[in-house]
Amino acid sequence: MPSKWAGKSSACGKIALFPDTSDFVIRKLISRVFRGNKKKPAAGAAAIIPVASHGITRDRLSSASRRTCEALHKAGFQAYVVGGAVRDLLLGAEPKDYDVATNATPEGVRRCIRRSRIIGRRFQIVHAMFGQEVIEVTTFRGELDANTKKDEHGRVLHDNVFGTQQEDAARRDFTANALYYDPASENVIDYHHGVGDLKAKTLRIIGEPRARYREDPVRMLRAVRLAAKLGLSIDPEARRPIREMASLLENVPAARLFDEMLKLLTSGHAVKCITQLRDEGLHHGLLPLLDVILEQPMGERFVMLALANTDDRVQRGKGASPSFLFATLLWHEVLAHWEKLQQAGEAKIPALFQAMDTVLDVQGEKLAITRRIAGDIKEIWSLQPRFEQRAGKRPYALLEQPRFRAGYDFLLLRAQAGEIASEIADWWTRFQSVDGEDRAQMLLPVPADEKKRRRRRKKPSNSVSGTSA
Ligand code: ATP
Ligand code: MG
């Protein structure tokens, strides 16, 4: 999804590509490095860091990112792996995804790479596809100027000017994210002292922090997420204005916030991120319920356990399911509604379904939860009362449910959080691990009133009794 950065705007206004100039600058700089000139580069110029110094050889890149750059180089364009992938490689971590920056226009990129398509109507980018891997290829962005369209708070709405590599570097958020790796020379090109900052474990914003947050408030969230994920500390200059500027996040479209929150929650460091978001005063209004949940003692315990669990899965290389995550985040809200409806005289199961709908209707819209995710969340929730039924044939039917595993994991969390007796969760753990006679032996006796109800239901027609949840 082309959800990068601030706004993206319709077809490019001015195109300012200066391949020759940039090549010249780079050649000049390379020759300076080879002359052994160790002087700090002049403002605006890049430091060229050779492989002997950073140690990242081109075979460390994903094959798709390498092939994307090769195809563009062959056609005479500049092309670099940029951003998070270079940063992660320098830190010795496996990049989550690869981005390539080039001086070719989106059309130019599309012509060079057979399986590629242009995405986005405003700031267009290209998805280059090689097997399963998709590389996001972006044309160098130009400087923001007086014509840049912003909202009344200063958030950039239209971002449609192409530019030079140097301009592109200045448009990136943090110095560690403005590094360009050239697979041909294996050099890292560093305009903003990003390599040094990485070495010092500092996340430093490029430019004046307040102005950069105003342009795009999501950068505050990115700062917290990246610092937590990479074990960096946010530079005090960048950290200081966050608390007072937090309210700017309210103007960010819900879908973008949802994407960013999802990244944060599935980063493998969600507990750290959420704790830090709270410390920075950023959690209010982000996930509308997060503040409410975190203020209820049971809710907080449950959510934190769920996040710790997700972190553990992600760190072990297992994916995290967005539906499971949001099911946990919203569960205590469902519980509160469910309880209220039952107290008002509604029967248990219809009350649960009504509570689920209410919560999803309200939160689904605010969070831009897709219909498919909402469906999955409901399934996880609606399985919960069925775990209480441990007699007759019902446990066997539950085991066959396609969402059994997610429902069971959710049950374990509830038990861990002290919301239900751990005996129920233990029973289900054992029920899955044994079979045949041992499994049958575990079943609880069908309560007398349940037997009576079943007989009554069977009499008129010979239909099989349905499950109640
Ligand atoms: P991750 O490890 O989550 O992928 P990332 O830094 O690579 O982290 P991406 O969303 O993949 O994040 O973005 C790729 C690059 O695009 C970033 O490294 C940064 O250079 C630039 N970028 C992304 N978002 C912004 C933003 N809001 N403002 C400025 N630059 C951004
Ligand atoms: Mg990335």
Coordinates of C-alpha atoms and ligand atoms in Angstrom, one line a residue:
M1 CA 0.0 0.0 0.0
P2 CA 1.5 3.3 -0.9
S3 CA 1.0 4.8 2.5
K4 CA 4.4 6.4 2.8
W5 CA 5.0 9.8 4.3
A6 CA 2.6 12.7 4.3
G7 CA 0.1 13.5 1.6
K8 CA 0.5 12.3 -2.0
S9 CA -0.7 14.6 -4.7
S10 CA -1.9 14.3 -8.3
A11 CA 0.4 14.1 -11.2
C12 CA 3.8 15.7 -10.7
G13 CA 4.0 19.4 -10.9
K14 CA 7.6 20.1 -11.6
I15 CA 10.0 17.4 -12.4
A16 CA 13.5 18.3 -11.4
L17 CA 15.9 15.4 -12.2
F18 CA 19.5 16.2 -12.6
P19 CA 21.2 12.9 -13.1
D20 CA 24.3 14.4 -14.5
T21 CA 24.7 16.9 -11.6
S22 CA 24.2 14.2 -9.0
D23 CA 26.6 11.8 -10.7
F24 CA 29.1 14.6 -10.8
V25 CA 28.7 15.3 -7.1
I26 CA 29.0 11.6 -6.3
R27 CA 32.1 11.1 -8.5
K28 CA 33.7 14.1 -6.9
L29 CA 33.0 12.7 -3.4
I30 CA 34.2 9.3 -4.3
S31 CA 37.5 10.7 -5.5
R32 CA 37.8 12.6 -2.3
V33 CA 37.3 9.4 -0.3
F34 CA 39.9 7.7 -2.4
R35 CA 42.3 10.5 -1.9
G36 CA 42.0 9.7 1.7
N37 CA 40.4 13.0 2.6
K38 CA 38.8 12.3 6.0
K39 CA 37.6 15.9 6.5
K40 CA 33.9 16.3 7.4
P41 CA 31.9 16.9 4.2
A42 CA 30.6 20.4 3.6
A43 CA 27.0 21.2 4.6
G44 CA 24.7 19.7 2.0
A45 CA 27.3 17.3 0.6
A46 CA 27.2 13.6 1.3
A47 CA 29.7 11.4 3.1
I48 CA 30.5 8.4 1.0
I49 CA 31.2 5.4 3.2
P50 CA 32.9 2.5 1.5
V51 CA 32.2 -1.1 2.1
A52 CA 35.5 -1.5 3.9
S53 CA 34.2 0.7 6.6
H54 CA 30.5 -0.3 6.9
G55 CA 30.9 -4.0 5.9
I56 CA 27.6 -4.5 4.0
T57 CA 28.3 -6.4 0.8
R58 CA 25.7 -6.4 -1.9
D59 CA 24.9 -10.1 -1.4
R60 CA 23.3 -9.1 2.0
L61 CA 20.5 -7.4 0.1
S62 CA 17.3 -9.1 -1.0
S63 CA 17.6 -10.4 -4.5
A64 CA 14.6 -8.3 -5.6
S65 CA 16.1 -5.1 -4.4
R66 CA 19.4 -5.9 -6.1
R67 CA 17.6 -6.8 -9.3
T68 CA 15.5 -3.6 -9.2
C69 CA 18.7 -1.4 -8.9
E70 CA 20.5 -3.4 -11.6
A71 CA 17.6 -2.9 -14.1
L72 CA 17.5 0.8 -13.4
H73 CA 21.3 1.1 -13.6
K74 CA 21.3 -0.7 -16.9
A75 CA 18.9 1.9 -18.3
G76 CA 21.3 4.7 -17.1
F77 CA 19.4 5.8 -14.0
Q78 CA 20.6 6.1 -10.5
A79 CA 19.1 3.6 -8.1
Y80 CA 19.8 3.0 -4.4
V81 CA 18.4 0.8 -1.6
V82 CA 17.2 3.4 0.9
G83 CA 15.8 4.0 4.3
G84 CA 14.9 1.3 6.8
A85 CA 16.6 -1.6 5.0
V86 CA 20.0 0.2 5.0
R87 CA 19.5 1.2 8.6
D88 CA 18.6 -2.3 9.7
L89 CA 21.5 -3.9 7.8
L90 CA 23.9 -1.5 9.5
L91 CA 22.5 -2.5 12.8
G92 CA 22.9 -6.2 11.9
A93 CA 19.1 -6.8 11.7
E94 CA 17.0 -8.4 9.0
P95 CA 15.1 -5.7 7.0
K96 CA 11.4 -6.0 7.1
D97 CA 11.0 -4.6 3.6
Y98 CA 13.2 -2.9 0.9
D99 CA 12.7 0.5 -0.7
V100 CA 14.6 1.8 -3.7
A101 CA 15.0 5.4 -4.6
T102 CA 15.8 6.5 -8.1
N103 CA 16.0 9.5 -10.4
A104 CA 13.8 7.7 -12.9
T105 CA 10.2 8.8 -13.1
P106 CA 7.5 6.2 -12.2
E107 CA 6.9 5.7 -15.9
G108 CA 10.6 5.3 -16.5
V109 CA 10.8 2.7 -13.7
R110 CA 7.8 0.8 -15.1
R111 CA 9.5 0.6 -18.5
C112 CA 12.6 -0.9 -16.9
I113 CA 11.0 -3.6 -14.8
R114 CA 8.7 -6.1 -16.5
R115 CA 6.5 -7.0 -13.5
S116 CA 5.8 -3.6 -12.1
R117 CA 2.9 -1.3 -11.7
I118 CA 2.3 2.3 -10.7
I119 CA 0.5 2.9 -7.4
G120 CA -1.2 6.0 -6.2
R121 CA -2.7 8.9 -8.0
R122 CA -0.9 11.7 -6.3
F123 CA 2.7 11.0 -5.5
Q124 CA 3.1 7.9 -7.6
I125 CA 5.4 5.1 -6.7
V126 CA 6.1 1.8 -8.4
H127 CA 5.7 -1.7 -7.1
A128 CA 8.3 -3.9 -8.6
M129 CA 7.5 -7.6 -8.2
F130 CA 9.9 -10.4 -8.2
G131 CA 8.3 -13.6 -7.2
Q132 CA 6.8 -13.0 -3.7
E133 CA 8.9 -10.0 -3.0
V134 CA 7.6 -6.5 -3.8
I135 CA 10.0 -3.5 -3.9
E136 CA 8.6 -0.1 -3.5
V137 CA 10.4 2.2 -5.9
T138 CA 10.2 6.0 -5.3
T139 CA 11.4 8.8 -7.4
F140 CA 13.6 11.2 -5.5
R141 CA 11.3 13.8 -3.8
G142 CA 11.9 17.5 -4.2
E143 CA 11.9 20.2 -1.6
L144 CA 8.7 21.5 -0.1
D145 CA 8.1 25.1 -1.2
A146 CA 5.6 27.9 -0.9
N147 CA 3.3 26.1 -3.3
T148 CA 3.1 23.0 -1.1
K149 CA -0.5 22.4 0.0
K150 CA -0.9 22.1 3.7
D151 CA -3.9 21.9 6.1
E152 CA -4.5 24.6 8.7
H153 CA -2.2 22.9 11.2
G154 CA 0.7 22.7 8.7
R155 CA 0.2 19.1 7.7
V156 CA 1.5 18.5 4.2
L157 CA -1.4 17.4 2.0
H158 CA 0.1 17.3 -1.5
D159 CA 3.6 16.1 -2.0
N160 CA 4.1 16.0 -5.7
V161 CA 7.5 17.4 -6.7
F162 CA 10.3 15.2 -7.8
G163 CA 13.9 16.3 -7.0
T164 CA 17.5 15.4 -6.5
Q165 CA 18.9 12.7 -4.2
Q166 CA 20.1 15.4 -1.8
E167 CA 16.6 16.9 -1.7
D168 CA 15.2 13.5 -1.2
A169 CA 17.5 12.9 1.7
A170 CA 16.3 16.1 3.4
R171 CA 12.7 15.0 3.1
R172 CA 13.2 11.8 5.0
D173 CA 12.3 11.7 8.7
F174 CA 15.4 10.6 10.7
T175 CA 19.1 10.7 9.8
A176 CA 19.3 6.9 10.1
N177 CA 16.6 6.6 7.5
A178 CA 18.3 8.9 5.0
L179 CA 21.0 6.4 4.0
Y180 CA 21.4 5.3 0.4
Y181 CA 23.2 2.1 -0.5
D182 CA 24.5 1.6 -4.0
P183 CA 24.6 -2.1 -4.9
A184 CA 27.0 -1.3 -7.7
S185 CA 29.8 0.3 -5.7
E186 CA 28.6 -1.0 -2.3
N187 CA 29.0 2.5 -0.9
V188 CA 26.6 4.1 1.6
I189 CA 25.8 7.7 0.8
D190 CA 25.0 9.6 4.0
Y191 CA 23.9 13.3 3.8
H192 CA 22.9 13.7 7.4
H193 CA 25.4 11.9 9.6
G194 CA 23.1 8.9 9.9
V195 CA 25.8 6.3 10.2
G196 CA 27.4 8.2 13.1
D197 CA 24.0 8.6 14.8
L198 CA 23.4 4.9 14.4
K199 CA 26.7 4.2 16.0
A200 CA 25.8 6.4 18.9
K201 CA 22.4 4.7 19.1
T202 CA 20.6 8.0 18.5
L203 CA 17.4 8.6 16.5
R204 CA 17.8 12.1 15.3
I205 CA 15.2 14.0 13.2
I206 CA 16.4 15.8 10.1
G207 CA 15.7 19.5 10.3
E208 CA 13.8 21.4 12.9
P209 CA 11.7 18.9 14.9
R210 CA 8.6 21.0 15.4
A211 CA 8.4 21.9 11.7
R212 CA 8.9 18.2 10.7
Y213 CA 6.1 17.0 13.2
R214 CA 3.8 19.7 11.9
E215 CA 4.4 18.6 8.3
D216 CA 3.6 15.0 9.3
P217 CA 2.5 14.2 12.9
V218 CA 2.9 10.5 12.3
R219 CA 6.6 11.1 12.6
M220 CA 6.1 11.3 16.4
L221 CA 4.7 7.8 16.4
R222 CA 7.5 6.6 14.1
A223 CA 10.1 8.0 16.4
V224 CA 8.6 6.0 19.3
R225 CA 8.2 2.8 17.3
L226 CA 11.7 2.9 15.7
A227 CA 13.4 3.8 18.9
A228 CA 11.7 1.0 20.8
K229 CA 12.3 -1.5 17.9
L230 CA 15.9 -0.7 17.3
G231 CA 17.0 0.1 20.9
L232 CA 17.8 3.7 20.0
S233 CA 17.2 6.7 22.1
I234 CA 15.3 9.6 20.7
D235 CA 17.5 12.7 20.5
P236 CA 16.4 15.2 23.2
E237 CA 15.8 17.8 20.6
A238 CA 13.3 15.5 18.8
R239 CA 11.8 14.2 22.0
R240 CA 11.1 17.5 23.7
P241 CA 8.3 18.9 21.5
I242 CA 6.4 15.6 21.3
R243 CA 4.2 16.0 24.4
E244 CA 2.9 19.4 23.4
M245 CA 2.4 18.5 19.8
A246 CA 0.7 15.2 20.4
S247 CA -2.7 16.6 19.7
L248 CA -1.8 17.1 16.1
L249 CA -2.3 13.4 15.6
E250 CA -6.0 14.1 15.8
N251 CA -5.9 15.6 12.3
V252 CA -4.3 12.5 10.7
P253 CA -6.7 10.4 8.7
A254 CA -7.9 7.3 10.5
A255 CA -6.7 4.8 7.9
R256 CA -3.1 6.2 8.2
L257 CA -3.2 6.0 11.9
F258 CA -4.5 2.5 11.7
D259 CA -1.6 1.5 9.5
E260 CA 0.9 3.1 11.8
M261 CA -0.6 1.6 14.9
L262 CA -0.7 -1.8 13.3
K263 CA 3.0 -1.5 12.5
L264 CA 3.7 -0.5 16.0
L265 CA 1.6 -3.3 17.5
T266 CA 3.2 -5.9 15.3
S267 CA 6.8 -4.6 15.6
G268 CA 7.8 -7.2 18.1
H269 CA 8.2 -4.4 20.6
A270 CA 4.6 -3.5 21.3
V271 CA 4.9 -3.4 25.1
K272 CA 7.9 -1.1 24.9
C273 CA 6.2 1.1 22.3
I274 CA 2.9 1.4 24.3
T275 CA 4.8 2.1 27.5
Q276 CA 6.8 4.8 25.7
L277 CA 3.7 6.2 24.0
R278 CA 2.2 6.7 27.4
D279 CA 5.4 8.2 28.8
E280 CA 5.4 10.7 25.9
G281 CA 1.7 11.5 26.3
L282 CA 1.0 10.1 22.9
H283 CA -1.5 7.4 23.7
H284 CA -4.6 9.6 24.0
G285 CA -6.8 9.4 21.0
L286 CA -4.6 7.0 19.1
L287 CA -6.5 3.9 19.6
P288 CA -9.7 5.5 20.9
L289 CA -9.9 2.8 23.6
L290 CA -6.4 2.5 24.6
D291 CA -6.7 5.1 27.3
V292 CA -9.9 3.6 28.6
I293 CA -8.5 0.1 28.6
L294 CA -5.2 1.1 30.2
E295 CA -7.1 2.8 33.0
Q296 CA -9.1 -0.3 34.0
P297 CA -6.8 -2.5 36.0
M298 CA -8.1 -5.8 34.5
G299 CA -8.1 -4.3 31.0
E300 CA -4.5 -3.1 31.3
R301 CA -3.3 -6.5 32.5
F302 CA -5.1 -8.2 29.7
V303 CA -3.9 -5.9 27.0
M304 CA -0.3 -5.9 28.2
L305 CA -0.3 -9.7 28.4
A306 CA -1.7 -9.9 24.9
L307 CA 1.0 -7.5 23.6
A308 CA 3.8 -9.4 25.4
N309 CA 2.4 -12.5 23.8
T310 CA 2.4 -10.9 20.3
D311 CA 5.9 -9.6 20.8
D312 CA 7.1 -13.1 21.6
R313 CA 5.5 -14.5 18.5
V314 CA 6.9 -11.8 16.3
Q315 CA 10.4 -12.3 17.8
R316 CA 10.2 -16.0 17.1
G317 CA 9.5 -15.3 13.5
K318 CA 5.8 -16.2 13.7
G319 CA 3.4 -13.6 12.3
A320 CA 1.0 -11.6 14.4
S321 CA -2.6 -11.5 13.3
P322 CA -4.3 -8.1 13.2
S323 CA -7.7 -9.6 14.0
F324 CA -6.3 -11.3 17.1
L325 CA -4.6 -8.1 18.2
F326 CA -7.7 -6.0 17.8
A327 CA -9.9 -8.7 19.4
T328 CA -7.7 -8.4 22.5
L329 CA -7.6 -4.6 22.5
L330 CA -11.4 -4.3 22.3
W331 CA -12.3 -7.3 24.5
H332 CA -12.8 -5.4 27.7
E333 CA -15.1 -3.0 26.1
V334 CA -17.2 -5.9 24.9
L335 CA -17.1 -7.4 28.4
A336 CA -18.4 -4.1 29.9
H337 CA -21.3 -3.9 27.3
W338 CA -22.1 -7.6 27.7
E339 CA -22.3 -7.3 31.4
K340 CA -24.6 -4.3 31.2
L341 CA -26.9 -6.0 28.7
Q342 CA -27.2 -9.1 30.9
Q343 CA -27.9 -7.0 33.9
A344 CA -30.8 -5.4 31.9
G345 CA -32.3 -8.9 31.5
E346 CA -30.9 -9.9 28.1
A347 CA -30.0 -13.6 27.7
K348 CA -26.3 -14.5 27.8
I349 CA -25.6 -15.3 24.1
P350 CA -27.8 -12.6 22.4
A351 CA -26.3 -10.1 24.8
L352 CA -22.7 -11.1 23.7
F353 CA -23.6 -10.7 20.1
Q354 CA -25.3 -7.3 20.7
A355 CA -22.2 -6.1 22.7
M356 CA -19.9 -7.3 19.9
D357 CA -21.8 -5.4 17.3
T358 CA -22.0 -2.2 19.4
V359 CA -18.2 -2.2 20.0
L360 CA -17.3 -3.0 16.4
D361 CA -19.7 -0.4 15.0
V362 CA -18.3 2.4 17.1
Q363 CA -14.6 1.4 17.1
G364 CA -14.6 -0.2 13.6
E365 CA -15.3 3.1 12.1
K366 CA -12.8 5.1 14.2
L367 CA -10.1 2.6 13.6
A368 CA -10.9 1.9 10.0
I369 CA -11.1 -1.8 10.7
T370 CA -11.9 -3.6 7.5
R371 CA -15.0 -5.8 7.2
R372 CA -12.9 -9.0 6.9
I373 CA -10.9 -8.2 10.1
A374 CA -14.2 -7.4 11.9
G375 CA -15.6 -10.8 10.9
D376 CA -12.5 -12.6 12.2
I377 CA -12.7 -10.6 15.5
K378 CA -16.3 -11.6 16.0
E379 CA -15.5 -15.2 15.5
I380 CA -12.8 -15.2 18.2
W381 CA -15.1 -13.5 20.6
S382 CA -18.1 -15.6 19.9
L383 CA -16.2 -18.8 20.5
Q384 CA -15.4 -17.8 24.1
P385 CA -18.7 -18.9 25.8
R386 CA -18.4 -22.2 24.0
F387 CA -15.2 -23.1 25.8
E388 CA -17.3 -23.3 29.0
Q389 CA -19.2 -26.2 27.5
R390 CA -17.3 -29.3 28.3
A391 CA -19.9 -32.0 28.1
G392 CA -21.5 -34.1 25.4
K393 CA -20.4 -33.6 21.8
R394 CA -19.9 -29.9 21.9
P395 CA -16.2 -29.9 22.7
Y396 CA -15.6 -32.1 19.6
A397 CA -17.5 -29.7 17.5
L398 CA -15.6 -26.8 18.8
L399 CA -12.3 -28.4 18.0
E400 CA -13.4 -28.6 14.4
Q401 CA -14.1 -24.9 14.1
P402 CA -11.7 -23.2 11.6
R403 CA -10.9 -20.4 14.2
F404 CA -10.5 -22.8 17.1
R405 CA -6.8 -22.1 17.5
A406 CA -7.3 -18.3 17.7
G407 CA -10.2 -18.8 20.1
Y408 CA -8.1 -21.1 22.2
D409 CA -5.1 -18.7 22.3
F410 CA -7.5 -16.0 23.3
L411 CA -8.9 -18.2 26.1
L412 CA -5.3 -18.8 27.4
L413 CA -4.8 -15.0 27.6
R414 CA -8.1 -14.6 29.6
A415 CA -6.9 -17.3 32.0
Q416 CA -3.5 -15.8 32.3
A417 CA -5.0 -12.4 33.0
G418 CA -7.2 -13.9 35.8
E419 CA -10.4 -13.3 34.0
I420 CA -11.5 -16.9 33.9
A421 CA -10.5 -19.9 36.0
S422 CA -7.2 -21.4 34.7
E423 CA -8.7 -24.8 35.2
I424 CA -10.9 -24.2 32.0
A425 CA -7.8 -23.3 29.9
D426 CA -5.9 -26.3 31.3
W427 CA -8.8 -28.6 30.4
W428 CA -8.7 -27.4 26.8
T429 CA -5.0 -27.8 26.6
R430 CA -5.2 -31.3 27.7
F431 CA -8.3 -32.1 25.6
Q432 CA -6.3 -31.3 22.5
S433 CA -3.3 -33.3 23.5
V434 CA -5.1 -36.6 24.2
D435 CA -7.4 -38.5 21.9
G436 CA -9.7 -41.5 21.7
E437 CA -10.8 -42.9 25.1
D438 CA -8.7 -40.5 27.1
R439 CA -10.4 -37.6 25.5
A440 CA -13.9 -39.1 26.0
Q441 CA -13.0 -39.6 29.7
M442 CA -12.4 -35.9 30.1
L443 CA -15.9 -34.9 29.2
L444 CA -18.0 -33.5 32.0
P445 CA -21.4 -35.0 32.6
V446 CA -24.2 -33.3 30.8
P447 CA -26.1 -31.3 33.4
A448 CA -29.6 -32.7 34.2
D449 CA -31.5 -29.5 33.0
E450 CA -29.4 -29.5 29.8
K451 CA -30.4 -33.1 29.1
K452 CA -34.1 -32.2 29.6
R453 CA -33.8 -29.3 27.2
R454 CA -32.1 -31.4 24.6
R455 CA -34.8 -34.1 24.8
R456 CA -37.5 -31.5 24.4
R457 CA -35.8 -30.0 21.4
K458 CA -35.3 -33.4 19.7
K459 CA -38.9 -34.5 20.1
P460 CA -40.9 -32.6 17.5
S461 CA -38.4 -33.0 14.6
N462 CA -35.4 -35.2 14.5
S463 CA -33.1 -32.4 13.8
V464 CA -29.6 -32.3 15.3
S465 CA -29.2 -29.8 18.1
G466 CA -27.2 -26.7 17.2
T467 CA -24.5 -25.1 19.1
S468 CA -25.6 -22.3 21.3
A469 CA -23.0 -19.7 20.8
Ligands
ATP1 P1 10.2 -0.3 8.9 O1 11.3 -1.1 9.6 O2 9.0 -0.2 9.8 O3 9.9 -0.7 7.5 P2 11.1 2.1 7.7 O4 11.9 3.3 8.2 O5 11.7 1.4 6.6 O6 10.8 1.2 9.0 P3 8.9 2.6 5.9 O7 7.5 2.9 6.2 O8 9.2 1.3 5.2 O9 9.7 2.6 7.3 O10 9.6 3.8 5.1 C1 10.7 3.7 4.3 C2 11.5 5.0 4.4 O11 10.7 6.1 3.9 C3 11.9 5.4 5.8 O12 13.1 4.8 6.2 C4 12.1 6.9 5.6 O13 13.3 7.2 4.9 C5 10.9 7.3 4.6 N1 9.8 7.6 5.4 C6 8.7 6.8 5.8 N2 7.8 7.5 6.5 C7 8.2 8.8 6.5 C8 7.7 10.0 7.0 N3 6.5 10.0 7.6 N4 8.4 11.2 6.8 C9 9.6 11.1 6.2 N5 10.1 10.1 5.7 C10 9.5 8.9 5.8
MG2 MG 10.8 -0.2 5.6

